[in-house]
XYZ file of C-alpha atoms in Angstrom:
735
model
C -8.560 -19.676 -22.022
C -10.070 -23.017 -21.036
C -7.917 -24.852 -23.579
C -4.749 -23.052 -22.464
C -5.389 -23.824 -18.797
C -6.329 -27.405 -19.712
C -2.860 -27.869 -21.199
C -1.252 -26.330 -18.112
C -3.198 -28.720 -15.874
C -2.169 -31.800 -17.874
C 1.432 -30.644 -18.116
C 1.601 -30.032 -14.349
C 0.097 -33.468 -13.717
C 2.646 -35.171 -15.991
C 5.673 -33.087 -14.951
C 4.754 -33.056 -11.282
C 8.333 -33.554 -10.073
C 9.488 -30.489 -11.989
C 6.534 -28.325 -10.870
C 6.874 -29.336 -7.219
C 10.610 -28.652 -7.330
C 10.046 -25.133 -8.668
C 7.602 -24.232 -5.879
C 9.792 -25.749 -3.178
C 12.772 -23.816 -4.563
C 10.773 -20.559 -4.533
C 9.652 -21.200 -0.945
C 13.231 -21.933 0.110
C 14.567 -18.846 -1.660
C 11.935 -16.600 -0.050
C 12.595 -18.171 3.362
C 16.339 -17.601 3.116
C 15.736 -14.014 2.025
C 13.426 -13.404 4.967
C 15.855 -14.970 7.450
C 18.784 -12.880 6.243
C 16.905 -9.590 5.828
C 17.245 -6.850 8.456
C 14.356 -6.542 10.878
C 11.737 -4.008 9.851
C 9.354 -2.363 12.273
C 6.292 -0.246 11.640
C 6.164 1.493 8.282
C 6.812 5.206 8.124
C 3.605 7.140 7.762
C 3.180 10.041 5.350
C 0.089 11.523 3.743
C 1.103 13.488 0.642
C -0.970 16.573 -0.067
C -2.419 17.064 3.426
C -1.856 20.188 5.510
C -0.450 18.157 8.403
C 2.183 16.605 6.121
C 3.065 19.986 4.596
C 3.636 21.323 8.108
C 5.922 18.384 8.970
C 7.921 18.988 5.798
C 8.195 22.705 6.621
C 9.458 21.912 10.129
C 12.188 19.732 8.642
C 13.358 22.709 6.545
C 13.032 25.513 9.084
C 13.976 23.596 12.255
C 16.844 21.367 11.042
C 18.020 18.748 13.483
C 14.863 18.794 15.596
C 13.605 15.479 14.145
C 10.005 16.597 13.786
C 8.980 13.094 12.727
C 11.158 11.347 15.313
C 9.738 8.971 17.885
C 8.475 10.366 21.171
C 7.759 8.875 24.560
C 5.959 10.310 27.545
C 7.120 8.892 30.851
C 4.228 9.562 33.239
C 4.789 9.565 37.004
C 2.118 9.380 39.699
C 2.838 9.922 43.376
C 1.757 7.359 46.002
C -1.527 8.033 47.771
C -1.262 11.030 50.090
C 1.932 12.316 48.461
C 2.720 14.788 45.698
C 5.217 14.787 42.882
C 6.732 17.972 44.312
C 7.786 16.195 47.508
C 11.626 16.150 47.741
C 11.983 12.344 47.537
C 9.675 11.987 44.538
C 11.269 14.983 42.817
C 14.728 13.476 43.239
C 13.545 10.166 41.746
C 12.061 11.903 38.690
C 15.191 13.996 38.095
C 17.361 10.892 38.361
C 15.136 9.182 35.793
C 15.419 12.187 33.459
C 19.210 11.999 33.666
C 19.142 8.285 32.836
C 16.878 8.865 29.841
C 19.108 11.651 28.487
C 22.068 9.257 28.196
C 20.528 7.360 25.261
C 22.490 7.537 21.997
C 19.314 8.158 19.953
C 17.801 10.678 22.374
C 17.582 14.306 21.188
C 16.262 15.807 24.402
C 14.340 15.015 27.567
C 12.141 17.637 29.246
C 12.360 18.002 33.024
C 8.774 18.075 34.380
C 9.638 20.723 36.955
C 11.309 23.072 34.492
C 8.684 22.550 31.794
C 5.817 22.953 34.294
C 4.607 19.466 33.406
C 3.105 18.788 36.829
C -0.669 18.581 37.296
C -2.454 21.254 39.352
C -3.112 18.839 42.204
C 0.551 17.820 42.164
C -0.108 14.083 41.847
C 0.924 13.525 38.205
C 3.970 14.650 36.220
C 5.513 13.638 32.921
C 8.818 13.820 31.102
C 8.826 13.868 27.302
C 11.607 12.028 25.460
C 12.321 12.939 21.828
C 14.392 10.677 19.584
C 16.440 11.297 16.445
C 14.740 8.559 14.447
C 11.182 7.386 13.887
C 9.590 4.628 15.921
C 10.186 2.229 13.018
C 13.933 2.863 13.114
C 14.380 2.987 16.893
C 16.864 0.450 18.227
C 15.698 -2.168 20.724
C 18.380 -0.915 23.110
C 16.649 2.482 23.247
C 13.325 0.865 24.089
C 15.001 -1.287 26.725
C 16.653 1.763 28.296
C 13.284 3.525 28.395
C 11.608 0.618 30.164
C 14.553 0.100 32.541
C 14.434 3.734 33.620
C 10.735 3.434 34.333
C 11.283 0.243 36.304
C 13.918 1.933 38.494
C 11.449 4.705 39.323
C 8.799 2.135 40.193
C 11.173 0.573 42.697
C 11.315 3.946 44.432
C 7.557 3.781 45.015
C 6.178 5.803 42.085
C 3.609 4.619 39.560
C 5.303 4.951 36.173
C 3.767 4.323 32.744
C 5.054 5.040 29.220
C 3.053 6.374 26.266
C 3.917 7.491 22.762
C 5.073 5.758 19.609
C 8.525 4.790 20.920
C 7.151 1.502 22.276
C 5.347 0.422 19.120
C 5.843 -3.289 18.554
C 4.934 -5.836 15.920
C 1.367 -7.019 16.658
C 0.764 -10.663 17.485
C -2.339 -12.511 16.340
C -2.601 -15.028 19.138
C -3.687 -18.655 19.097
C -7.030 -17.891 17.422
C -5.241 -17.692 14.055
C -4.220 -21.338 14.502
C -7.803 -22.157 15.506
C -8.992 -20.599 12.241
C -6.711 -22.867 10.233
C -7.848 -25.871 12.305
C -11.490 -25.045 11.539
C -10.598 -24.833 7.852
C -9.009 -28.291 8.072
C -12.126 -29.777 9.690
C -14.388 -28.230 7.036
C -12.183 -29.626 4.259
C -12.242 -33.118 5.775
C -16.045 -32.999 6.039
C -16.355 -31.664 2.487
C -14.086 -34.260 0.874
C -14.373 -37.148 3.339
C -10.646 -37.767 2.941
C -7.566 -36.518 4.738
C -5.555 -36.509 1.510
C -8.097 -34.459 -0.444
C -8.517 -32.102 2.508
C -4.793 -31.706 2.982
C -4.053 -30.539 -0.571
C -5.743 -27.086 -0.290
C -4.197 -26.528 3.129
C -0.723 -27.499 1.954
C -0.797 -25.343 -1.165
C -2.282 -22.368 0.715
C 0.488 -22.565 3.318
C 3.134 -22.778 0.573
C 1.656 -19.735 -1.183
C 1.396 -17.707 2.019
C 4.896 -18.818 2.993
C 6.303 -17.499 -0.284
C 4.277 -14.281 -0.130
C 4.910 -13.387 3.509
C 8.580 -14.400 3.355
C 9.065 -12.219 0.278
C 7.398 -9.296 2.060
C 9.652 -9.850 5.084
C 12.729 -9.996 2.863
C 11.802 -6.716 1.160
C 10.309 -5.001 4.221
C 13.348 -2.915 5.111
C 14.172 -1.925 1.535
C 10.587 -1.008 0.609
C 9.550 0.340 4.036
C 6.839 -2.281 4.546
C 5.283 -2.357 8.007
C 4.285 -5.394 10.042
C 0.605 -4.863 9.185
C 1.450 -5.441 5.510
C 2.519 -9.049 6.077
C -0.437 -9.643 8.423
C -2.899 -8.552 5.738
C -1.128 -10.634 3.092
C -1.271 -13.669 5.372
C -4.949 -13.091 6.148
C -6.087 -12.794 2.532
C -3.529 -15.232 1.107
C -4.639 -18.047 3.424
C -8.307 -17.465 2.697
C -8.133 -17.299 -1.096
C -5.353 -19.911 -1.302
C -7.508 -22.520 0.411
C -10.601 -21.525 -1.556
C -8.979 -21.588 -4.997
C -7.410 -24.980 -4.371
C -10.704 -26.248 -2.957
C -12.579 -25.413 -6.160
C -10.063 -27.130 -8.413
C -9.859 -30.274 -6.252
C -13.667 -30.419 -6.149
C -13.914 -30.126 -9.931
C -11.210 -32.793 -10.320
C -13.260 -35.205 -8.190
C -16.366 -34.371 -10.257
C -14.471 -35.114 -13.464
C -13.313 -38.451 -12.008
C -16.934 -39.257 -11.186
C -17.737 -38.647 -14.866
C -15.376 -41.511 -15.711
C -12.332 -39.651 -17.011
C -8.791 -40.789 -16.341
C -6.788 -38.822 -13.780
C -4.617 -36.804 -16.131
C -7.603 -35.818 -18.238
C -9.592 -34.964 -15.090
C -6.768 -32.736 -13.840
C -6.596 -30.933 -17.173
C -10.350 -30.387 -17.328
C -10.498 -29.269 -13.680
C -7.880 -26.598 -14.337
C -9.491 -25.685 -17.669
C -12.940 -25.088 -16.135
C -12.627 -24.335 -12.400
C -9.186 -22.869 -13.121
C -10.746 -20.301 -15.458
C -13.050 -19.224 -12.651
C -10.049 -19.055 -10.314
C -8.189 -16.777 -12.729
C -11.056 -14.306 -13.042
C -11.914 -14.443 -9.347
C -8.271 -13.753 -8.560
C -8.235 -10.863 -11.034
C -11.154 -9.182 -9.272
C -9.346 -9.455 -5.925
C -6.114 -8.111 -7.437
C -7.962 -5.192 -9.078
C -9.610 -4.321 -5.767
C -6.354 -4.470 -3.798
C -4.142 -2.667 -6.291
C -6.885 -0.076 -6.695
C -6.182 1.073 -3.131
C -3.307 3.054 -4.635
C -5.791 5.687 -5.897
C -6.162 6.885 -2.297
C -2.523 8.105 -2.464
C -1.602 6.951 1.033
C 1.726 5.123 0.644
C 1.132 2.713 3.538
C -2.261 1.670 2.160
C -0.842 1.307 -1.353
C 1.939 -0.987 -0.115
C -0.522 -3.098 1.876
C -2.766 -3.502 -1.160
C 0.012 -4.333 -3.627
C 1.650 -6.838 -1.241
C -1.662 -8.584 -0.593
C -2.434 -8.594 -4.340
C 0.913 -10.252 -5.042
C 0.085 -12.957 -2.491
C -3.279 -13.525 -4.200
C -1.521 -13.829 -7.578
C 0.783 -16.466 -6.076
C -2.277 -18.322 -4.748
C -3.773 -18.372 -8.270
C -0.562 -19.698 -9.844
C -0.217 -22.394 -7.182
C -3.832 -23.490 -7.678
C -3.270 -23.804 -11.445
C 0.038 -25.696 -11.288
C 0.864 -27.140 -7.887
C -2.602 -28.596 -7.246
C -2.601 -30.780 -10.412
C 0.988 -31.800 -9.616
C -0.007 -32.913 -6.104
C -3.064 -34.662 -7.518
C -0.633 -36.668 -9.615
C 1.276 -37.673 -6.475
C -1.950 -38.500 -4.600
C -3.183 -40.897 -7.275
C -6.094 -43.066 -6.168
C -6.055 -41.618 -2.666
C -8.209 -38.755 -4.033
C -11.635 -40.304 -4.608
C -14.232 -39.326 -7.216
C -17.090 -37.102 -6.055
C -19.740 -39.095 -4.199
C -17.225 -41.671 -3.041
C -15.762 -41.268 0.428
C -12.529 -42.604 1.744
C -11.931 -44.793 4.751
C -12.112 -41.835 7.110
C -15.837 -41.204 6.694
C -17.006 -44.437 5.167
C -17.212 -46.189 1.825
C -19.027 -45.164 -1.313
C -22.596 -43.989 -1.102
C -25.405 -46.256 -2.194
C -27.261 -45.693 -5.411
C -30.385 -44.620 -3.506
C -28.464 -41.943 -1.661
C -26.924 -40.722 -4.891
C -30.390 -40.308 -6.401
C -31.575 -38.124 -3.517
C -31.200 -34.382 -4.253
C -28.541 -32.740 -2.150
C -29.193 -29.755 0.119
C -28.004 -27.272 -2.511
C -30.463 -28.653 -5.039
C -33.346 -28.574 -2.571
C -32.535 -25.003 -1.492
C -32.202 -23.730 -5.078
C -35.486 -25.400 -6.035
C -37.180 -23.643 -3.118
C -35.710 -20.262 -4.131
C -36.801 -20.732 -7.759
C -40.354 -21.440 -6.525
C -40.423 -18.509 -4.038
C -38.039 -15.896 -5.484
C -39.918 -12.790 -4.306
C -40.166 -13.938 -0.666
C -36.481 -14.942 -0.538
C -35.401 -11.697 -2.203
C -37.379 -9.531 0.221
C -36.147 -11.494 3.243
C -32.522 -11.134 2.166
C -32.704 -7.426 1.288
C -34.638 -6.477 4.441
C -32.294 -8.521 6.641
C -29.161 -6.901 5.225
C -30.827 -3.496 5.377
C -31.513 -3.980 9.088
C -27.897 -5.028 9.701
C -26.714 -1.921 7.836
C -28.671 0.523 10.053
C -25.805 1.133 12.550
C -23.616 2.259 9.639
C -25.612 5.518 9.635
C -23.886 6.347 12.949
C -20.398 5.642 11.622
C -17.668 7.778 13.196
C -14.173 7.557 11.754
C -10.759 8.034 13.357
C -7.366 6.411 13.718
C -6.349 4.370 16.779
C -4.197 6.009 19.436
C -3.014 4.949 22.878
C -6.569 5.433 24.164
C -7.706 2.477 22.059
C -5.043 0.144 23.482
C -6.031 -2.591 25.959
C -6.031 -1.444 29.587
C -3.327 -4.006 30.303
C -0.742 -2.028 28.292
C 1.508 0.667 29.723
C 0.603 2.948 26.784
C -3.074 2.893 27.740
C -2.332 3.394 31.441
C -0.093 6.367 30.604
C -2.915 7.790 28.461
C -5.361 7.466 31.357
C -2.935 9.030 33.857
C -2.401 12.057 31.598
C -6.163 12.447 31.144
C -6.613 12.251 34.908
C -3.900 14.803 35.674
C -4.115 17.261 32.769
C -7.428 16.639 30.988
C -8.427 14.419 28.034
C -7.115 16.829 25.386
C -3.598 16.600 26.729
C -3.158 13.262 24.924
C -3.702 14.930 21.563
C -1.885 18.299 21.468
C -2.079 20.265 18.246
C 1.054 21.839 16.789
C 0.397 25.084 14.957
C 3.199 26.101 12.588
C 3.295 29.785 11.606
C 5.279 30.465 8.440
C 5.962 34.219 8.519
C 8.754 34.269 5.951
C 6.712 36.548 3.705
C 5.500 38.772 6.536
C 6.874 42.253 7.290
C 6.577 41.686 11.047
C 6.953 37.978 11.914
C 6.778 38.510 15.707
C 3.493 40.357 15.407
C 2.162 37.560 13.205
C 3.165 34.935 15.781
C 1.441 36.854 18.571
C -1.687 37.428 16.483
C -2.026 33.701 15.761
C -1.706 32.839 19.458
C -4.304 35.434 20.439
C -6.744 34.206 17.783
C -6.420 30.594 18.957
C -6.983 31.537 22.631
C -10.402 32.848 21.735
C -11.577 29.599 20.128
C -13.961 27.148 21.734
C -12.553 23.992 23.374
C -9.046 25.441 23.857
C -7.473 24.795 27.284
C -3.868 25.923 26.825
C -1.919 27.860 24.190
C 1.865 27.977 24.630
C 3.877 31.072 23.666
C 5.292 31.000 20.110
C 8.652 29.221 19.795
C 10.498 30.735 16.769
C 13.382 29.168 14.880
C 16.872 30.704 14.688
C 15.995 32.674 11.566
C 12.930 34.098 13.289
C 10.685 33.478 10.275
C 8.815 30.403 11.560
C 7.349 29.535 14.942
C 5.504 26.664 16.560
C 2.601 27.006 18.975
C 1.277 24.070 20.988
C -2.486 23.984 21.570
C -4.084 21.696 24.163
C -7.749 20.939 23.343
C -10.351 20.360 25.999
C -11.598 17.135 24.395
C -9.936 13.799 23.715
C -8.021 13.360 20.430
C -10.638 11.222 18.657
C -13.616 13.476 19.509
C -15.704 15.530 17.101
C -14.967 18.635 19.203
C -11.207 18.290 18.597
C -11.820 17.852 14.867
C -13.938 21.009 14.862
C -11.133 22.868 16.676
C -8.614 21.875 13.977
C -10.933 23.228 11.291
C -11.524 26.405 13.301
C -7.781 27.112 13.601
C -7.337 26.535 9.892
C -10.290 28.820 9.228
C -8.683 31.606 11.259
C -5.472 31.076 9.295
C -7.134 32.330 6.114
C -7.836 35.712 7.732
C -4.342 35.940 9.193
C -2.869 35.211 5.769
C -4.782 38.132 4.310
C -3.687 40.527 7.077
C -0.026 39.601 7.618
C 1.033 37.278 4.761
C 1.758 34.547 7.328
C 0.695 30.954 6.646
C -0.868 28.976 9.497
C -0.597 25.177 9.349
C -1.943 22.697 11.911
C -0.123 19.407 12.393
C 0.667 16.810 15.045
C -0.585 13.256 15.343
C -4.171 14.315 16.038
C -4.314 16.654 13.038
C -2.673 13.984 10.890
C -5.354 11.473 11.888
C -8.083 13.966 10.999
C -6.502 14.650 7.597
C -6.170 10.922 6.901
C -9.855 10.352 7.660
C -10.907 13.189 5.366
C -8.598 12.020 2.594
C -10.018 8.504 2.808
C -13.587 9.799 2.774
C -12.893 11.936 -0.281
C -11.309 8.980 -2.098
C -14.083 6.464 -1.344
C -16.433 7.324 -4.226
C -13.703 7.548 -6.919
C -12.228 4.291 -5.656
C -15.624 2.594 -5.659
C -16.298 3.748 -9.221
C -12.870 2.602 -10.426
C -12.827 -0.821 -8.800
C -16.470 -1.726 -9.339
C -16.312 -0.350 -12.879
C -13.269 -2.420 -13.859
C -14.630 -5.550 -12.222
C -18.039 -4.937 -13.873
C -16.347 -4.932 -17.291
C -14.408 -8.065 -16.375
C -17.585 -9.861 -15.309
C -19.329 -8.883 -18.559
C -16.539 -10.739 -20.362
C -16.828 -13.741 -18.025
C -20.638 -14.095 -17.981
C -21.422 -12.475 -21.359
C -24.310 -10.673 -19.703
C -25.188 -7.143 -18.570
C -27.653 -7.884 -15.783
C -25.639 -10.599 -13.998
C -22.620 -8.310 -13.333
C -24.996 -5.472 -12.364
C -26.764 -7.744 -9.896
C -23.375 -8.847 -8.541
C -22.290 -5.248 -7.895
C -25.569 -4.259 -6.200
C -25.451 -7.367 -4.028
C -21.936 -6.455 -2.975
C -23.058 -2.987 -1.876
C -25.701 -4.590 0.333
C -23.238 -6.951 1.978
C -20.533 -4.325 2.567
C -23.018 -1.885 4.124
C -24.334 -4.634 6.401
C -20.770 -5.539 7.380
C -19.963 -1.901 8.178
C -23.104 -1.791 10.307
C -21.875 -4.821 12.256
C -18.445 -3.200 12.742
C -20.080 -0.044 14.114
C -22.299 -2.085 16.452
C -19.328 -3.981 17.929
C -16.400 -1.542 17.880
C -18.262 1.765 18.247
C -21.432 0.886 20.164
C -19.886 -1.958 22.145
C -22.341 -4.757 21.294
C -20.667 -8.145 21.991
C -17.479 -6.202 22.782
C -16.468 -8.581 25.586
C -16.913 -11.592 23.315
C -14.729 -9.997 20.643
C -12.064 -8.843 23.121
C -12.745 -5.146 22.448
C -11.625 -3.379 25.609
C -12.172 0.163 24.354
C -14.959 1.280 22.036
C -14.561 4.386 19.910
C -14.473 5.613 16.332
C -14.067 3.038 13.586
C -10.633 3.040 11.963
C -10.780 5.638 9.187
C -9.413 3.324 6.504
C -11.955 0.596 7.318
C -14.720 1.628 4.838
C -12.438 1.976 1.815
C -10.472 -1.105 2.805
C -13.627 -3.204 3.187
C -14.954 -1.939 -0.128
C -11.790 -3.125 -1.865
C -11.189 -6.437 -0.159
C -14.817 -7.506 0.283
C -15.622 -6.693 -3.339
C -12.806 -8.899 -4.526
C -13.806 -11.756 -2.238
C -17.501 -11.356 -3.046
C -16.762 -11.734 -6.725
C -14.987 -15.020 -5.913
C -18.275 -16.632 -4.946
C -20.130 -14.893 -7.741
C -17.726 -16.293 -10.329
C -17.560 -19.807 -8.863
C -21.313 -20.189 -8.388
C -22.679 -18.370 -11.431
C -20.190 -19.840 -13.928
C -21.688 -23.251 -13.089
C -25.131 -21.827 -13.840
C -23.948 -20.287 -17.094
C -22.255 -23.527 -18.046
C -25.579 -25.367 -17.622
C -27.491 -22.646 -19.482
C -25.044 -22.606 -22.414
C -25.315 -26.381 -22.652
C -29.068 -26.205 -23.189
C -30.828 -26.062 -19.814
C -33.639 -23.616 -19.115
C -32.768 -20.554 -17.020
C -34.532 -21.759 -13.862
C -33.103 -25.278 -14.125
C -29.624 -23.829 -14.732
C -29.860 -22.095 -11.338
C -30.675 -25.416 -9.674
C -27.872 -27.185 -11.564
C -25.380 -24.536 -10.513
C -26.336 -25.043 -6.881
C -26.246 -28.826 -7.186
C -22.622 -28.706 -8.286
C -21.419 -25.575 -6.513
C -23.385 -24.878 -3.311
C -21.567 -27.420 -1.122
C -18.155 -26.246 -2.236
C -19.011 -22.524 -2.026
C -20.418 -23.082 1.466
C -17.238 -24.853 2.544
C -15.116 -22.105 0.976
C -17.085 -19.377 2.783
C -16.841 -21.147 6.147
C -13.104 -21.583 5.632
C -12.625 -17.940 4.709
C -14.687 -16.825 7.715
C -12.632 -19.064 10.010
C -9.337 -17.700 8.689
C -10.444 -14.077 9.023
C -12.022 -14.643 12.438
C -8.697 -16.037 13.618
C -7.238 -12.533 13.423
C -9.802 -11.188 15.897
C -7.407 -12.398 18.591
C -4.726 -9.920 17.469
C -3.333 -7.435 19.972
C -3.480 -4.740 17.272
C -6.893 -3.019 17.183
C -6.629 -2.408 13.431
C -5.975 -6.089 12.676
C -8.751 -7.146 15.063
C -11.251 -4.842 13.357
C -10.207 -5.942 9.861
C -10.495 -9.617 10.826
C -14.001 -9.174 12.238
C -15.157 -6.948 9.385
C -13.998 -9.339 6.679
C -15.386 -12.416 8.474
C -18.863 -10.912 8.899
C -18.778 -9.508 5.360
C -18.040 -12.969 3.923
C -20.933 -14.372 5.963
C -23.390 -11.773 4.643
C -22.146 -11.992 1.077
C -21.823 -15.763 0.740
C -24.891 -16.915 2.653
C -27.348 -14.056 2.132
C -26.359 -12.408 -1.156
C -24.878 -15.260 -3.225
C -26.916 -18.118 -1.743
C -30.276 -16.326 -1.513
C -30.511 -13.009 -3.340
C -28.551 -14.099 -6.432
C -30.643 -17.207 -7.263
C -33.836 -15.288 -6.467
C -32.930 -12.486 -8.888
C -31.838 -14.948 -11.594
C -35.097 -16.879 -11.181
C -37.100 -13.661 -11.590
C -35.105 -12.540 -14.630
C -35.178 -15.910 -16.388
C -33.559 -15.828 -19.834
C -33.194 -12.042 -19.599
C -30.403 -12.554 -17.068
C -28.139 -13.837 -19.855
C -29.048 -11.141 -22.385
C -26.201 -9.356 -24.163
C -26.522 -6.980 -27.133
C -25.393 -8.630 -30.341
C -22.831 -5.957 -31.170
C -21.281 -6.303 -27.703
C -21.296 -10.086 -27.965
C -19.304 -9.864 -31.199
C -16.881 -7.295 -29.736
C -16.060 -9.167 -26.521
C -13.295 -11.781 -26.477
C -14.475 -15.337 -25.887
C -12.689 -16.441 -22.703
C -14.699 -19.696 -22.531
C -14.955 -19.929 -18.740
C -17.564 -22.680 -19.055
C -15.140 -24.902 -21.015
C -17.166 -25.292 -24.194
C -13.957 -25.811 -26.183
C -13.071 -28.743 -23.949
C -16.479 -30.316 -24.372
C -16.166 -30.265 -28.143
C -12.430 -30.970 -28.150
C -12.010 -33.375 -31.086
C -15.414 -34.818 -30.176
C -13.715 -36.968 -27.590
C -15.471 -35.883 -24.416
C -18.303 -38.380 -24.369
C -16.302 -41.066 -26.206
C -13.565 -40.988 -23.555
C -16.160 -41.306 -20.848
C -17.849 -44.305 -22.447
C -14.515 -46.033 -23.092
C -13.439 -45.671 -19.474
C -16.781 -46.948 -18.198
C -16.597 -49.891 -20.570
């Protein structure tokens, strides 16, 4: 592989005009496609195989035209202090608002609070429910505007009016902190390279790659039903890996220049060596992201595949566009150890002879491996303790910032009708096979009334055929509580007995039940997903490192870092530690897809640093150094660059903490803290400590396996012996 990538690097350097033109053309094409594509909103949400989804599908068949999965809005009214919603003036205002809402072209029906008995017992709060023909993703802006205008008219009459439900879902914005993250990355690159030109190359190529990836996602969003979160995730990961991959190749190019090679040869060797590491690091990330499809949640699958495609683009750009731009930059990119005008001239010989920080740290770890190993493991173990209290759920209006109308509507409904009113359960009774459907409907309602934590059970509402009915159940607890989850399981448990007695099927659905089913599905898929992704990456790393223990150590280190990161997420988003600093206005259960998502993404990113750092060590070991010295050599060449890459990745991820979307905020924080734990504790401390303790055993591989594995030559041995010219070229240039 090294030889193949070497040729690509040299070709890209020589044919830089052609390579640059191709990437600019692709960026332009993707941009035009995105600009001309229809606007796409939030992706439709379906969970194949779950009871909640089966109930939704049944409602579509038995209640045609009711738009069971259509958008809904709850317009909540509160009377001024000292008044009630039943007062004639307030009642007239509400009824006028209901009439306005019913005029919408996409509106199916609007419930009158006074006819539907949707007025609180104390008479201060009432609500009207608006049902739409289409989902929130497909709802026209004019319908949202009409909803907000109607509420504003009622406010002018003196009422407090807030709107909840999924009809007002909007594309999340990330805020200015995303730009700050990129600015931090730029500063780190300038410090690392000491040159604006060298620092600008990784930023430029990362932005081009993300531009192509995100624009392509936007162009295909409507056709493939891709939600706004899909492009946000692709941007988040694409920026981080795009900068990092380019950083490693530019750093290796400068090191090759320092060895005395001409610029074209240096570009070829940089792509042949560091580029090999980039390819395998990218493969681990792609495996982890595409592997999300095993969960069988379409939204999660699309997010993973889209992000994986952006990572693949980042790899291709690093291998081709970086050497092309290096050709344009010429002498403005200095050899390693020589700084540009920005941060001063070349270093003195005395300074060059002084060991760098990476060398000094690695030497310390090699001398004290047991102490460093214990410190790292105990520290990560302590950070992982909160993960034992992990509670999972999906965000609802109760997790929105208090500044939003959705959250204020949620609070008003809780105040007037109780916390469970925000998460009603819909029980669907399929009595098509029953001899007495009406008796079955009544029996189900009576059974549910006797359950714990039930506040209200509505009478059965049968369809025209009389073979299916819906029953609405109001829990006593809030939607994301354990008590509500227990109630869902209790209703389903009663359904088994009813099935035996009357041949009627009982299904529980609704947004709350759907969230519970999603959480359980994700939990059930976590272990199989972990085995699949870690297993495939373990095999890949055996090929890269030609070792059994090094990939095993990499996988165990990853488990430590991801558990510590989950502990930090629980501490902030569930316990509320540093919540104000992170902009978390409402603590609660951790997003149910967070564990499996972090396992996938963090594993891929963790293997980035493992590949980049340890391939340098293997390269030194293969070329004759002792095991302990190879660790120090790997750190001498790689620690500074890996540190810069980790800081950049943390800055990019942390930039998304400013998002208005709680899911994006949580993902940004979780990935940033996970990179910190993995890069600076696992890869910089635990990895060298373990390798120092193992010595030569770390690179052991059974002979039969060594002969069976393909030789991918990540360390570039073929380049070193290429026609015997390596050292001769160097001496000629120096002469």
